[in-house]
Tab-separated table of C-alpha atoms in Angstrom:
chain	number	residue	atom	x	y	z
A	1	UNK	CA	0.000	0.000	0.000
A	2	UNK	CA	1.408	3.393	-1.046
A	3	UNK	CA	0.291	6.907	-0.067
A	4	UNK	CA	-0.092	9.586	-2.819
A	5	UNK	CA	-1.048	13.232	-2.807
A	6	UNK	CA	-4.382	13.895	-4.482
A	7	UNK	CA	-5.321	16.861	-6.695
A	8	UNK	CA	-6.957	18.713	-3.803
A	9	UNK	CA	-4.146	17.972	-1.361
A	10	UNK	CA	-5.877	14.907	0.060
A	11	UNK	CA	-4.101	11.608	0.557
A	12	UNK	CA	-4.904	8.705	-1.791
A	13	UNK	CA	-4.246	5.011	-1.254
A	14	UNK	CA	-3.354	2.712	-4.127
A	15	UNK	CA	-1.986	-0.746	-4.630
A	16	UNK	CA	1.188	-0.834	-6.652
A	17	UNK	CA	3.667	-3.477	-7.503
A	18	UNK	CA	6.940	-3.573	-5.606
A	19	UNK	CA	9.181	-0.763	-6.740
A	20	UNK	CA	11.310	-1.636	-9.732
A	21	UNK	CA	14.999	-0.842	-9.877
A	22	UNK	CA	15.533	2.690	-11.098
A	23	UNK	CA	15.714	2.957	-14.837
A	24	UNK	CA	18.436	4.861	-16.546
A	25	UNK	CA	16.936	8.323	-17.204
A	26	UNK	CA	16.620	9.248	-20.812
A	27	UNK	CA	17.710	12.578	-22.155
A	28	UNK	CA	15.064	14.823	-23.530
A	29	UNK	CA	16.804	14.707	-26.912
A	30	UNK	CA	15.873	10.958	-27.192
A	31	UNK	CA	19.345	9.924	-28.303
A	32	UNK	CA	20.401	6.421	-27.225
A	33	UNK	CA	24.073	7.286	-26.645
A	34	UNK	CA	23.513	10.551	-24.758
A	35	UNK	CA	23.574	11.168	-21.029
A	36	UNK	CA	20.664	12.998	-19.374
A	37	UNK	CA	20.561	16.696	-20.015
A	38	UNK	CA	17.964	19.460	-20.275
A	39	UNK	CA	16.839	21.408	-23.327
A	40	UNK	CA	14.795	24.581	-22.960
A	41	UNK	CA	12.755	26.065	-25.781
A	42	UNK	CA	15.824	28.069	-26.866
A	43	UNK	CA	17.891	24.815	-26.606
A	44	UNK	CA	20.183	26.214	-23.900
A	45	UNK	CA	21.907	23.310	-22.176
A	46	UNK	CA	21.744	23.582	-18.394
A	47	UNK	CA	21.366	20.888	-15.716
A	48	UNK	CA	18.735	21.430	-13.041
A	49	UNK	CA	19.743	21.633	-9.368
A	50	UNK	CA	19.486	18.201	-7.747
A	51	UNK	CA	20.467	16.604	-4.452
A	52	UNK	CA	20.757	13.250	-2.738
A	53	UNK	CA	17.987	14.082	-0.225
A	54	UNK	CA	15.984	10.981	0.752
A	55	UNK	CA	12.198	10.817	0.495
A	56	UNK	CA	11.745	11.037	4.273
A	57	UNK	CA	13.043	14.617	4.251
A	58	UNK	CA	10.836	15.886	1.388
A	59	UNK	CA	7.668	18.023	1.741
A	60	UNK	CA	5.159	16.743	-0.814
A	61	UNK	CA	2.203	18.904	0.327
A	62	UNK	CA	3.646	22.372	-0.488
A	63	UNK	CA	2.887	22.063	-4.240
A	64	UNK	CA	-0.301	20.242	-5.340
A	65	UNK	CA	-0.681	18.844	-8.895
A	66	UNK	CA	-4.189	19.147	-10.376
A	67	UNK	CA	-6.027	17.331	-13.185
A	68	UNK	CA	-3.467	14.573	-13.587
A	69	UNK	CA	-4.758	11.865	-15.962
A	70	UNK	CA	-4.334	8.164	-15.353
A	71	UNK	CA	-2.686	7.787	-18.777
A	72	UNK	CA	-1.537	10.037	-21.618
A	73	UNK	CA	-1.494	9.196	-25.296
A	74	UNK	CA	2.056	8.966	-26.689
A	75	UNK	CA	3.023	11.457	-29.404
A	76	UNK	CA	1.189	14.444	-27.972
A	77	UNK	CA	2.158	17.365	-25.714
A	78	UNK	CA	0.977	17.191	-22.123
A	79	UNK	CA	0.203	20.073	-19.784
A	80	UNK	CA	0.989	19.812	-16.095
A	81	UNK	CA	-1.278	21.885	-13.814
A	82	UNK	CA	-0.162	22.635	-10.249
A	83	UNK	CA	-1.112	24.905	-7.336
A	84	UNK	CA	1.284	26.729	-4.993
A	85	UNK	CA	0.247	26.611	-1.336
A	86	UNK	CA	0.167	29.633	0.915
A	87	UNK	CA	3.429	28.965	2.768
A	88	UNK	CA	5.546	28.152	-0.294
A	89	UNK	CA	7.483	30.807	-2.252
A	90	UNK	CA	8.832	29.734	-5.675
A	91	UNK	CA	12.341	30.679	-6.819
A	92	UNK	CA	14.046	31.191	-10.136
A	93	UNK	CA	15.800	27.790	-10.327
A	94	UNK	CA	12.743	25.650	-9.394
A	95	UNK	CA	11.779	22.956	-11.917
A	96	UNK	CA	9.209	20.185	-12.573
A	97	UNK	CA	10.470	16.789	-13.648
A	98	UNK	CA	8.942	13.520	-14.821
A	99	UNK	CA	10.202	10.690	-12.630
A	100	UNK	CA	9.722	6.927	-13.015
A	101	UNK	CA	7.858	5.449	-10.068
A	102	UNK	CA	10.333	4.003	-7.592
A	103	UNK	CA	12.865	6.846	-7.784
A	104	UNK	CA	14.972	7.539	-4.710
A	105	UNK	CA	16.783	10.885	-5.416
A	106	UNK	CA	16.046	13.882	-7.594
A	107	UNK	CA	18.962	12.969	-9.848
A	108	UNK	CA	16.863	10.177	-11.402
A	109	UNK	CA	14.596	12.474	-13.441
A	110	UNK	CA	13.686	11.515	-17.012
A	111	UNK	CA	13.078	15.032	-18.331
A	112	UNK	CA	12.242	18.407	-16.800
A	113	UNK	CA	10.972	21.942	-17.496
A	114	UNK	CA	11.746	25.189	-15.669
A	115	UNK	CA	8.836	26.743	-13.792
A	116	UNK	CA	7.555	30.244	-14.516
A	117	UNK	CA	7.659	32.661	-11.580
A	118	UNK	CA	4.276	34.301	-10.890
A	119	UNK	CA	4.013	38.096	-11.041
A	120	UNK	CA	2.008	38.496	-7.835
A	121	UNK	CA	2.082	35.749	-5.219
A	122	UNK	CA	-0.820	37.234	-3.257
A	123	UNK	CA	-3.426	36.816	-6.017
A	124	UNK	CA	-5.328	33.559	-6.497
A	125	UNK	CA	-4.591	33.455	-10.234
A	126	UNK	CA	-0.872	33.457	-9.520
A	127	UNK	CA	-1.234	30.366	-7.367
A	128	UNK	CA	-2.550	28.331	-10.318
A	129	UNK	CA	0.403	27.587	-12.627
A	130	UNK	CA	1.081	25.226	-15.515
A	131	UNK	CA	3.964	23.934	-17.578
A	132	UNK	CA	3.906	22.097	-20.897
A	133	UNK	CA	6.083	19.126	-21.885
A	134	UNK	CA	6.731	18.591	-25.563
A	135	UNK	CA	5.917	15.133	-26.971
A	136	UNK	CA	9.438	14.729	-28.352
A	137	UNK	CA	10.940	14.670	-24.823
A	138	UNK	CA	8.358	12.331	-23.201
A	139	UNK	CA	8.948	8.622	-22.370
A	140	UNK	CA	7.992	6.024	-24.993
A	141	UNK	CA	7.388	3.022	-22.690
A	142	UNK	CA	4.328	2.067	-20.638
A	143	UNK	CA	5.925	2.341	-17.215
A	144	UNK	CA	4.344	4.380	-14.405
A	145	UNK	CA	5.616	7.983	-14.053
A	146	UNK	CA	4.728	10.966	-11.909
A	147	UNK	CA	5.311	14.768	-11.819
A	148	UNK	CA	7.587	16.124	-9.049
A	149	UNK	CA	8.196	19.799	-8.142
A	150	UNK	CA	11.859	20.332	-7.130
A	151	UNK	CA	13.171	23.653	-5.725
A	152	UNK	CA	16.588	25.138	-6.454
A	153	UNK	CA	18.036	23.385	-3.401
A	154	UNK	CA	17.164	19.964	-4.907
A	155	UNK	CA	14.343	19.270	-2.398
A	156	UNK	CA	10.999	17.819	-3.614
A	157	UNK	CA	8.092	20.117	-2.680
A	158	UNK	CA	5.233	18.223	-4.374
A	159	UNK	CA	4.428	14.935	-6.273
A	160	UNK	CA	1.494	13.834	-8.428
A	161	UNK	CA	-0.329	10.528	-8.685
A	162	UNK	CA	1.205	7.929	-11.068
A	163	UNK	CA	0.277	7.890	-14.752
A	164	UNK	CA	1.151	5.940	-17.883
A	165	UNK	CA	1.915	6.644	-21.523
A	166	UNK	CA	-0.197	4.191	-23.544
A	167	UNK	CA	-2.525	4.341	-26.561
A	168	UNK	CA	-6.200	5.137	-26.049
A	169	UNK	CA	-7.543	2.454	-28.408
A	170	UNK	CA	-6.643	-0.530	-26.241
A	171	UNK	CA	-9.364	-3.141	-25.914
A	172	UNK	CA	-11.318	-2.784	-22.674
A	173	UNK	CA	-11.398	-5.931	-20.521
A	174	UNK	CA	-14.863	-7.078	-19.650
A	175	UNK	CA	-15.114	-8.441	-16.129
A	176	UNK	CA	-18.247	-10.419	-15.187
A	177	UNK	CA	-19.052	-10.483	-11.538
A	178	UNK	CA	-21.974	-11.828	-9.459
A	179	UNK	CA	-24.300	-9.816	-7.257
A	180	UNK	CA	-22.603	-11.060	-4.134
A	181	UNK	CA	-19.204	-10.037	-5.425
A	182	UNK	CA	-20.595	-6.624	-6.290
A	183	UNK	CA	-21.961	-6.232	-2.780
A	184	UNK	CA	-18.647	-7.344	-1.337
A	185	UNK	CA	-16.838	-4.877	-3.595
A	186	UNK	CA	-19.186	-2.072	-2.534
A	187	UNK	CA	-18.738	-2.960	1.100
A	188	UNK	CA	-15.005	-3.110	0.549
A	189	UNK	CA	-15.086	0.259	-1.211
A	190	UNK	CA	-17.022	1.764	1.707
A	191	UNK	CA	-14.491	0.385	4.155
A	192	UNK	CA	-11.691	1.674	1.973
A	193	UNK	CA	-13.379	5.082	1.794
A	194	UNK	CA	-13.628	5.161	5.588
A	195	UNK	CA	-10.015	4.100	5.887
A	196	UNK	CA	-9.139	6.658	3.251
A	197	UNK	CA	-10.980	9.378	5.201
A	198	UNK	CA	-9.299	8.289	8.400
A	199	UNK	CA	-5.965	8.297	6.654
A	200	UNK	CA	-6.754	11.734	5.276
A	201	UNK	CA	-7.483	13.004	8.759
A	202	UNK	CA	-4.395	11.331	10.156
A	203	UNK	CA	-2.386	12.706	7.242
A	204	UNK	CA	-3.587	16.231	7.990
A	205	UNK	CA	-2.778	15.753	11.650
A	206	UNK	CA	0.582	14.290	10.775
A	207	UNK	CA	1.284	17.215	8.441
A	208	UNK	CA	0.409	19.664	11.212
A	209	UNK	CA	2.518	17.699	13.679
A	210	UNK	CA	5.294	17.549	11.113
A	211	UNK	CA	5.213	21.290	10.579
A	212	UNK	CA	5.112	21.857	14.338
A	213	UNK	CA	7.936	19.393	14.841
A	214	UNK	CA	9.959	21.075	12.134
A	215	UNK	CA	9.424	24.472	13.769
A	216	UNK	CA	10.353	23.002	17.125
A	217	UNK	CA	13.304	21.236	15.520
A	218	UNK	CA	14.490	24.513	14.073
A	219	UNK	CA	14.066	26.136	17.468
A	220	UNK	CA	15.919	23.244	19.065
A	221	UNK	CA	18.692	23.560	16.521
A	222	UNK	CA	18.908	27.263	17.258
A	223	UNK	CA	18.876	26.530	20.976
A	224	UNK	CA	21.520	23.854	20.453
A	225	UNK	CA	23.715	26.320	18.620
A	226	UNK	CA	23.131	28.905	21.338
A	227	UNK	CA	23.915	26.238	23.937
A	228	UNK	CA	27.164	25.366	22.209
A	229	UNK	CA	28.114	29.017	21.979
A	230	UNK	CA	27.162	29.476	25.640
A	231	UNK	CA	29.276	26.448	26.540
A	232	UNK	CA	32.261	27.843	24.687
A	233	UNK	CA	31.663	31.239	26.302
A	234	UNK	CA	31.301	29.518	29.682
A	235	UNK	CA	34.618	27.720	29.192
A	236	UNK	CA	36.287	30.963	28.262
A	237	UNK	CA	34.716	32.688	31.244
A	238	UNK	CA	35.817	29.897	33.583
A	239	UNK	CA	39.327	30.178	32.241
A	240	UNK	CA	39.214	33.939	32.670
A	241	UNK	CA	37.811	33.498	36.210
A	242	UNK	CA	40.692	31.197	37.081
A	243	UNK	CA	43.162	33.648	35.646
A	244	UNK	CA	41.381	36.465	37.480
A	245	UNK	CA	41.464	34.520	40.753
A	246	UNK	CA	45.186	33.918	40.353
A	247	UNK	CA	45.733	37.581	39.599
A	248	UNK	CA	43.552	38.538	42.583
A	249	UNK	CA	45.609	36.325	44.885
A	250	UNK	CA	48.769	37.994	43.655
A	251	UNK	CA	47.171	41.414	44.057
A	252	UNK	CA	46.025	40.442	47.560
A	253	UNK	CA	49.576	39.535	48.555
A	254	UNK	CA	50.809	42.764	47.042
A	255	UNK	CA	48.098	44.710	48.882
A	256	UNK	CA	49.097	43.104	52.181
A	257	UNK	CA	52.690	44.088	51.611
A	258	UNK	CA	51.570	47.566	50.608
A	259	UNK	CA	49.391	47.734	53.753
A	260	UNK	CA	52.388	46.971	55.929
A	261	UNK	CA	54.414	49.567	54.094
A	262	UNK	CA	51.552	52.081	54.418
A	263	UNK	CA	51.317	51.504	58.176
A	264	UNK	CA	55.038	52.212	58.588
A	265	UNK	CA	54.697	55.170	56.271
A	266	UNK	CA	51.710	56.447	58.284
A	267	UNK	CA	53.877	56.529	61.423
A	268	UNK	CA	56.507	58.434	59.518
A	269	UNK	CA	53.829	60.730	58.120
A	270	UNK	CA	52.573	61.481	61.647
A	271	UNK	CA	56.049	62.660	62.612
A	272	UNK	CA	56.273	64.547	59.360
A	273	UNK	CA	52.899	66.218	60.002
A	274	UNK	CA	54.108	67.521	63.357
A	275	UNK	CA	57.178	68.940	61.675
A	276	UNK	CA	55.043	70.472	58.928
A	277	UNK	CA	52.716	72.091	61.471
A	278	UNK	CA	55.694	73.737	63.134
A	279	UNK	CA	56.924	74.882	59.737
A	280	UNK	CA	53.404	76.116	58.952
A	281	UNK	CA	53.434	78.410	61.985
A	282	UNK	CA	56.790	79.780	60.907
A	283	UNK	CA	55.538	80.238	57.348
A	284	UNK	CA	52.418	82.048	58.603
A	285	UNK	CA	54.631	84.553	60.388
A	286	UNK	CA	56.737	84.921	57.267
A	287	UNK	CA	53.538	85.313	55.251
A	288	UNK	CA	52.424	88.227	57.443
A	289	UNK	CA	55.809	89.851	56.943
A	290	UNK	CA	55.558	89.243	53.185
A	291	UNK	CA	52.078	90.803	53.137
A	292	UNK	CA	53.403	93.884	54.897
A	293	UNK	CA	56.313	94.004	52.459
A	294	UNK	CA	53.881	93.560	49.591
A	295	UNK	CA	51.897	96.579	50.738
A	296	UNK	CA	55.105	98.627	50.878
A	297	UNK	CA	56.029	97.425	47.430
A	298	UNK	CA	52.555	98.344	46.186
A	299	UNK	CA	53.107	101.899	47.358
A	300	UNK	CA	56.529	101.933	45.732
A	301	UNK	CA	54.961	100.566	42.555
A	302	UNK	CA	52.429	103.406	42.477
A	303	UNK	CA	55.268	105.903	42.961
A	304	UNK	CA	57.219	104.202	40.157
A	305	UNK	CA	54.140	104.365	37.927
A	306	UNK	CA	53.979	108.116	38.414
A	307	UNK	CA	57.684	108.398	37.641
A	308	UNK	CA	57.140	106.198	34.620
A	309	UNK	CA	54.399	108.538	33.353
A	310	UNK	CA	56.749	111.494	33.752
A	311	UNK	CA	59.513	109.630	31.990
A	312	UNK	CA	57.091	108.733	29.212
A	313	UNK	CA	56.264	112.416	28.760
A	314	UNK	CA	59.935	113.309	28.697
A	315	UNK	CA	60.547	110.465	26.262
A	316	UNK	CA	57.826	111.872	24.024
A	317	UNK	CA	59.540	115.271	24.094
A	318	UNK	CA	62.874	113.654	23.359
A	319	UNK	CA	61.350	111.820	20.413
A	320	UNK	CA	59.990	115.094	19.055
A	321	UNK	CA	63.418	116.664	19.539
A	322	UNK	CA	64.989	113.640	17.869
A	323	UNK	CA	62.637	114.089	14.904
A	324	UNK	CA	63.745	117.739	14.680
A	325	UNK	CA	67.388	116.649	14.823
A	326	UNK	CA	66.724	114.062	12.115
A	327	UNK	CA	65.152	116.792	9.989
A	328	UNK	CA	68.186	119.002	10.673
A	329	UNK	CA	70.455	116.094	9.783
A	330	UNK	CA	68.630	115.695	6.468
A	331	UNK	CA	69.085	119.395	5.781
A	332	UNK	CA	72.788	119.100	6.740
A	333	UNK	CA	73.176	116.189	4.364
A	334	UNK	CA	71.559	118.250	1.614
A	335	UNK	CA	73.933	121.137	2.417
A	336	UNK	CA	76.813	118.691	2.502
A	337	UNK	CA	75.809	117.465	-0.945
A	338	UNK	CA	75.660	121.070	-2.163
A	339	UNK	CA	79.050	121.817	-0.573
A	340	UNK	CA	80.502	118.698	-2.187
A	341	UNK	CA	79.262	119.879	-5.547
A	342	UNK	CA	80.753	123.350	-4.903
A	343	UNK	CA	84.008	121.770	-3.794
A	344	UNK	CA	84.088	119.742	-7.007
A	345	UNK	CA	83.470	122.934	-8.997
A	346	UNK	CA	86.235	124.700	-7.059
A	347	UNK	CA	88.548	121.765	-7.670
A	348	UNK	CA	87.826	122.018	-11.363
A	349	UNK	CA	88.426	125.783	-11.240
A	350	UNK	CA	91.646	125.241	-9.292
A	351	UNK	CA	92.814	122.768	-11.905
A	352	UNK	CA	91.985	125.320	-14.653
A	353	UNK	CA	93.776	128.093	-12.742
A	354	UNK	CA	96.783	125.856	-12.237
A	355	UNK	CA	96.882	125.187	-15.953
A	356	UNK	CA	96.592	128.905	-16.685
A	357	UNK	CA	99.259	129.673	-14.093
A	358	UNK	CA	101.646	127.285	-15.777
A	359	UNK	CA	100.866	128.955	-19.090
A	360	UNK	CA	101.475	132.411	-17.550
A	361	UNK	CA	104.744	131.212	-16.033
A	362	UNK	CA	105.814	130.012	-19.427
A	363	UNK	CA	104.846	133.451	-20.921
A	364	UNK	CA	106.658	135.213	-18.091
A	365	UNK	CA	109.828	133.218	-18.719
A	366	UNK	CA	109.554	133.992	-22.427
A	367	UNK	CA	109.095	137.709	-21.671
A	368	UNK	CA	112.081	137.691	-19.296
A	369	UNK	CA	114.239	136.130	-22.007
A	370	UNK	CA	113.058	138.796	-24.483
A	371	UNK	CA	113.724	141.457	-21.848
A	372	UNK	CA	117.281	140.236	-21.329
A	373	UNK	CA	117.774	140.140	-25.077
A	374	UNK	CA	116.298	143.671	-25.409
A	375	UNK	CA	118.543	144.987	-22.591
A	376	UNK	CA	121.573	143.540	-24.390
A	377	UNK	CA	120.580	145.242	-27.601
A	378	UNK	CA	119.929	148.445	-25.617
A	379	UNK	CA	123.455	148.357	-24.204
A	380	UNK	CA	124.868	147.868	-27.696
A	381	UNK	CA	122.844	150.810	-28.977
A	382	UNK	CA	123.995	152.943	-26.044
A	383	UNK	CA	127.614	152.184	-26.780
A	384	UNK	CA	127.064	152.839	-30.481
A	385	UNK	CA	125.329	156.143	-29.670
A	386	UNK	CA	128.080	157.295	-27.381
A	387	UNK	CA	130.638	156.363	-30.029
A	388	UNK	CA	128.762	158.335	-32.664
A	389	UNK	CA	128.433	161.357	-30.375
A	390	UNK	CA	132.089	161.328	-29.578
A	391	UNK	CA	132.846	160.938	-33.269
A	392	UNK	CA	130.725	163.983	-34.095
A	393	UNK	CA	132.198	166.000	-31.246
A	394	UNK	CA	128.872	166.619	-29.704
A	395	UNK	CA	127.937	166.439	-26.098
A	396	UNK	CA	124.679	164.971	-24.992
A	397	UNK	CA	124.023	167.785	-22.515
A	398	UNK	CA	124.813	170.585	-25.047
A	399	UNK	CA	122.503	169.190	-27.738
A	400	UNK	CA	119.989	171.880	-28.881
A	401	UNK	CA	117.245	169.283	-29.247
A	402	UNK	CA	115.368	168.631	-26.060
A	403	UNK	CA	114.305	165.049	-25.744
A	404	UNK	CA	110.981	164.421	-24.131
A	405	UNK	CA	110.689	163.272	-20.574
A	406	UNK	CA	110.283	159.741	-21.645
A	407	UNK	CA	113.089	160.102	-24.143
A	408	UNK	CA	115.141	161.878	-21.570
A	409	UNK	CA	114.897	158.877	-19.395
A	410	UNK	CA	116.029	156.841	-22.379
A	411	UNK	CA	118.843	159.279	-23.138
A	412	UNK	CA	119.955	159.154	-19.590
A	413	UNK	CA	120.158	155.478	-19.935
A	414	UNK	CA	121.866	155.841	-23.371
A	415	UNK	CA	124.078	158.906	-23.301
A	416	UNK	CA	125.782	157.936	-26.573
A	417	UNK	CA	122.698	158.767	-28.712
A	418	UNK	CA	121.849	162.405	-29.594
A	419	UNK	CA	118.117	161.822	-29.675
A	420	UNK	CA	118.060	158.881	-27.424
A	421	UNK	CA	116.943	155.335	-28.253
A	422	UNK	CA	113.745	155.720	-30.233
A	423	UNK	CA	112.679	152.040	-29.672
A	424	UNK	CA	113.267	152.143	-25.981
A	425	UNK	CA	111.088	155.189	-25.482
A	426	UNK	CA	108.287	153.665	-27.457
A	427	UNK	CA	108.412	150.459	-25.467
A	428	UNK	CA	108.544	152.239	-22.129
A	429	UNK	CA	105.649	154.501	-23.018
A	430	UNK	CA	103.463	151.764	-24.584
A	431	UNK	CA	103.905	148.778	-22.227
A	432	UNK	CA	104.575	148.427	-18.533
A	433	UNK	CA	107.534	146.404	-17.500
A	434	UNK	CA	107.252	142.617	-17.491
A	435	UNK	CA	108.111	142.437	-13.803
A	436	UNK	CA	105.134	144.654	-12.958
A	437	UNK	CA	102.539	142.371	-14.744
A	438	UNK	CA	100.653	140.041	-12.344
A	439	UNK	CA	97.646	137.725	-12.878
A	440	UNK	CA	95.046	136.307	-10.424
A	441	UNK	CA	95.138	132.492	-10.611
A	442	UNK	CA	91.367	132.251	-9.854
A	443	UNK	CA	89.621	134.892	-11.967
A	444	UNK	CA	92.452	135.592	-14.549
A	445	UNK	CA	92.530	139.342	-13.706
A	446	UNK	CA	95.825	141.219	-14.489
A	447	UNK	CA	96.992	143.985	-12.146
A	448	UNK	CA	100.130	146.189	-11.723
A	449	UNK	CA	102.507	146.475	-8.814
A	450	UNK	CA	100.299	149.081	-7.218
A	451	UNK	CA	97.648	146.495	-6.511
A	452	UNK	CA	98.154	144.028	-3.672
A	453	UNK	CA	97.583	140.488	-4.992
A	454	UNK	CA	97.075	139.058	-1.500
A	455	UNK	CA	94.372	141.602	-0.656
A	456	UNK	CA	92.613	140.826	-3.977
A	457	UNK	CA	92.677	137.082	-3.362
A	458	UNK	CA	91.363	137.405	0.220
A	459	UNK	CA	88.612	139.859	-0.705
A	460	UNK	CA	87.400	138.178	-3.906
A	461	UNK	CA	88.056	134.463	-3.326
A	462	UNK	CA	88.557	133.947	0.415
A	463	UNK	CA	84.948	132.851	1.060
A	464	UNK	CA	84.982	130.283	-1.718
A	465	UNK	CA	88.177	128.494	-0.734
A	466	UNK	CA	86.884	127.362	2.735
A	467	UNK	CA	84.017	125.260	4.283
A	468	UNK	CA	81.702	127.143	6.683
A	469	UNK	CA	79.781	125.335	9.479
A	470	UNK	CA	75.986	125.857	9.044
A	471	UNK	CA	75.462	125.807	12.844
A	472	UNK	CA	78.321	127.857	14.246
A	473	UNK	CA	80.755	130.458	12.707
A	474	UNK	CA	83.716	128.115	12.212
A	475	UNK	CA	85.377	127.663	8.784
A	476	UNK	CA	87.621	124.878	7.507
A	477	UNK	CA	89.947	124.704	4.458
A	478	UNK	CA	89.020	122.509	1.544
A	479	UNK	CA	91.687	119.932	2.377
A	480	UNK	CA	90.068	119.358	5.840
A	481	UNK	CA	86.737	118.015	4.596
A	482	UNK	CA	86.668	115.018	7.015
A	483	UNK	CA	87.267	117.321	10.007
A	484	UNK	CA	84.465	119.580	8.761
A	485	UNK	CA	82.009	116.590	8.520
A	486	UNK	CA	82.918	115.349	12.019
A	487	UNK	CA	82.405	118.888	13.358
A	488	UNK	CA	78.899	119.136	11.775
A	489	UNK	CA	78.006	115.662	13.132
A	490	UNK	CA	78.865	116.779	16.670
A	491	UNK	CA	76.043	119.347	16.518
A	492	UNK	CA	73.426	116.551	15.887
A	493	UNK	CA	74.433	114.485	18.969
């Protein structure tokens, strides 16, 4: 006797032959030398997820197959109708396979088709699903097969009643029975219906108990895991407690030693406290003296603040005076620059005068040579004149011709000439003597012996050839420029 899931989720009882050994599953391509594989409509080769889960661990009531025929005609497509229960959620890799009756694992499928995921799981129309198997991929023998819904974990979630693939035109077998056999069959059917109803009720109860047991089993597994974790934590805590107890014993010994040390130190501290109290009295007296001294210093500080204000005022005045001195220093520097320029101009003038003086000296030497030459000629003429006068028997003093005063001077110098030296008179009347010609080396002015060259130089050029202090009345020569600058700097200190 074997239990099957009916179209409405109810349990059905049927008599089947002992399970046959599992047949080698055929590939959906129907080739004799090919291993099992799966072809979709686009002929994409992909194996479905399977597992070695035994039948005892499968949940056949989560997907219910509807309208499953007892036999299907070979050579035609078949449509598999199924309903998803409330507590089952389909996934992308779920599939429906055709299995030969007597299978033990989901790897023994003959052919399969992928399921279509519903759009909305909450609607009733989405619960009713179907999948179509093409005739080319279906079995060709007359063995018993069934539909099985397998999720992506390889676990069976639903199974249909067995069916066959055989022709429809088989000859029906006529069975002749008596009235008594019919009554026995009816009575047997009634008993079977009662047993079936009882089995249905027990199946429902068993399903509820199974679901409850599974929930409890899951809870127990969770509790077992928590228990194991708690045990491991407990072991760790016990180990830590032992370590902590050992450390506490060591700390206790250390604390006892420290207590003994603290007691001895407390005695010492008592003596030290007495000493500190005596020192505190002394320090209080010193503190009173320091407070009195602080008050005196506060008064001194106020006095120093007043002095500081006065010094600040005087410092402000000194800064103003310093600014004036800086301004004066700037003016002195400007004057120094002007004096430097003047000194440079005077140096240039001095160089020019020196050049002119050398030229004048050269002219003077030339004139002296000409003078000596002229005096020699004059002596010759005087001797010639005196010779001529003596030759003529004339005396210079008895000559009827009176020579002019200038000529007289010349005649006195040349008594040998009757009329005197005509050239000498002209020269003496036209030009002064060379010895009487003098020239100023600064302004190139010529003057005679009657003029004092030193007075002219002092009056005309004395102020230019010295450096005057802009602060006081002192003057310094041009060659003492550094002394002049140091003197001016002393006024700014």
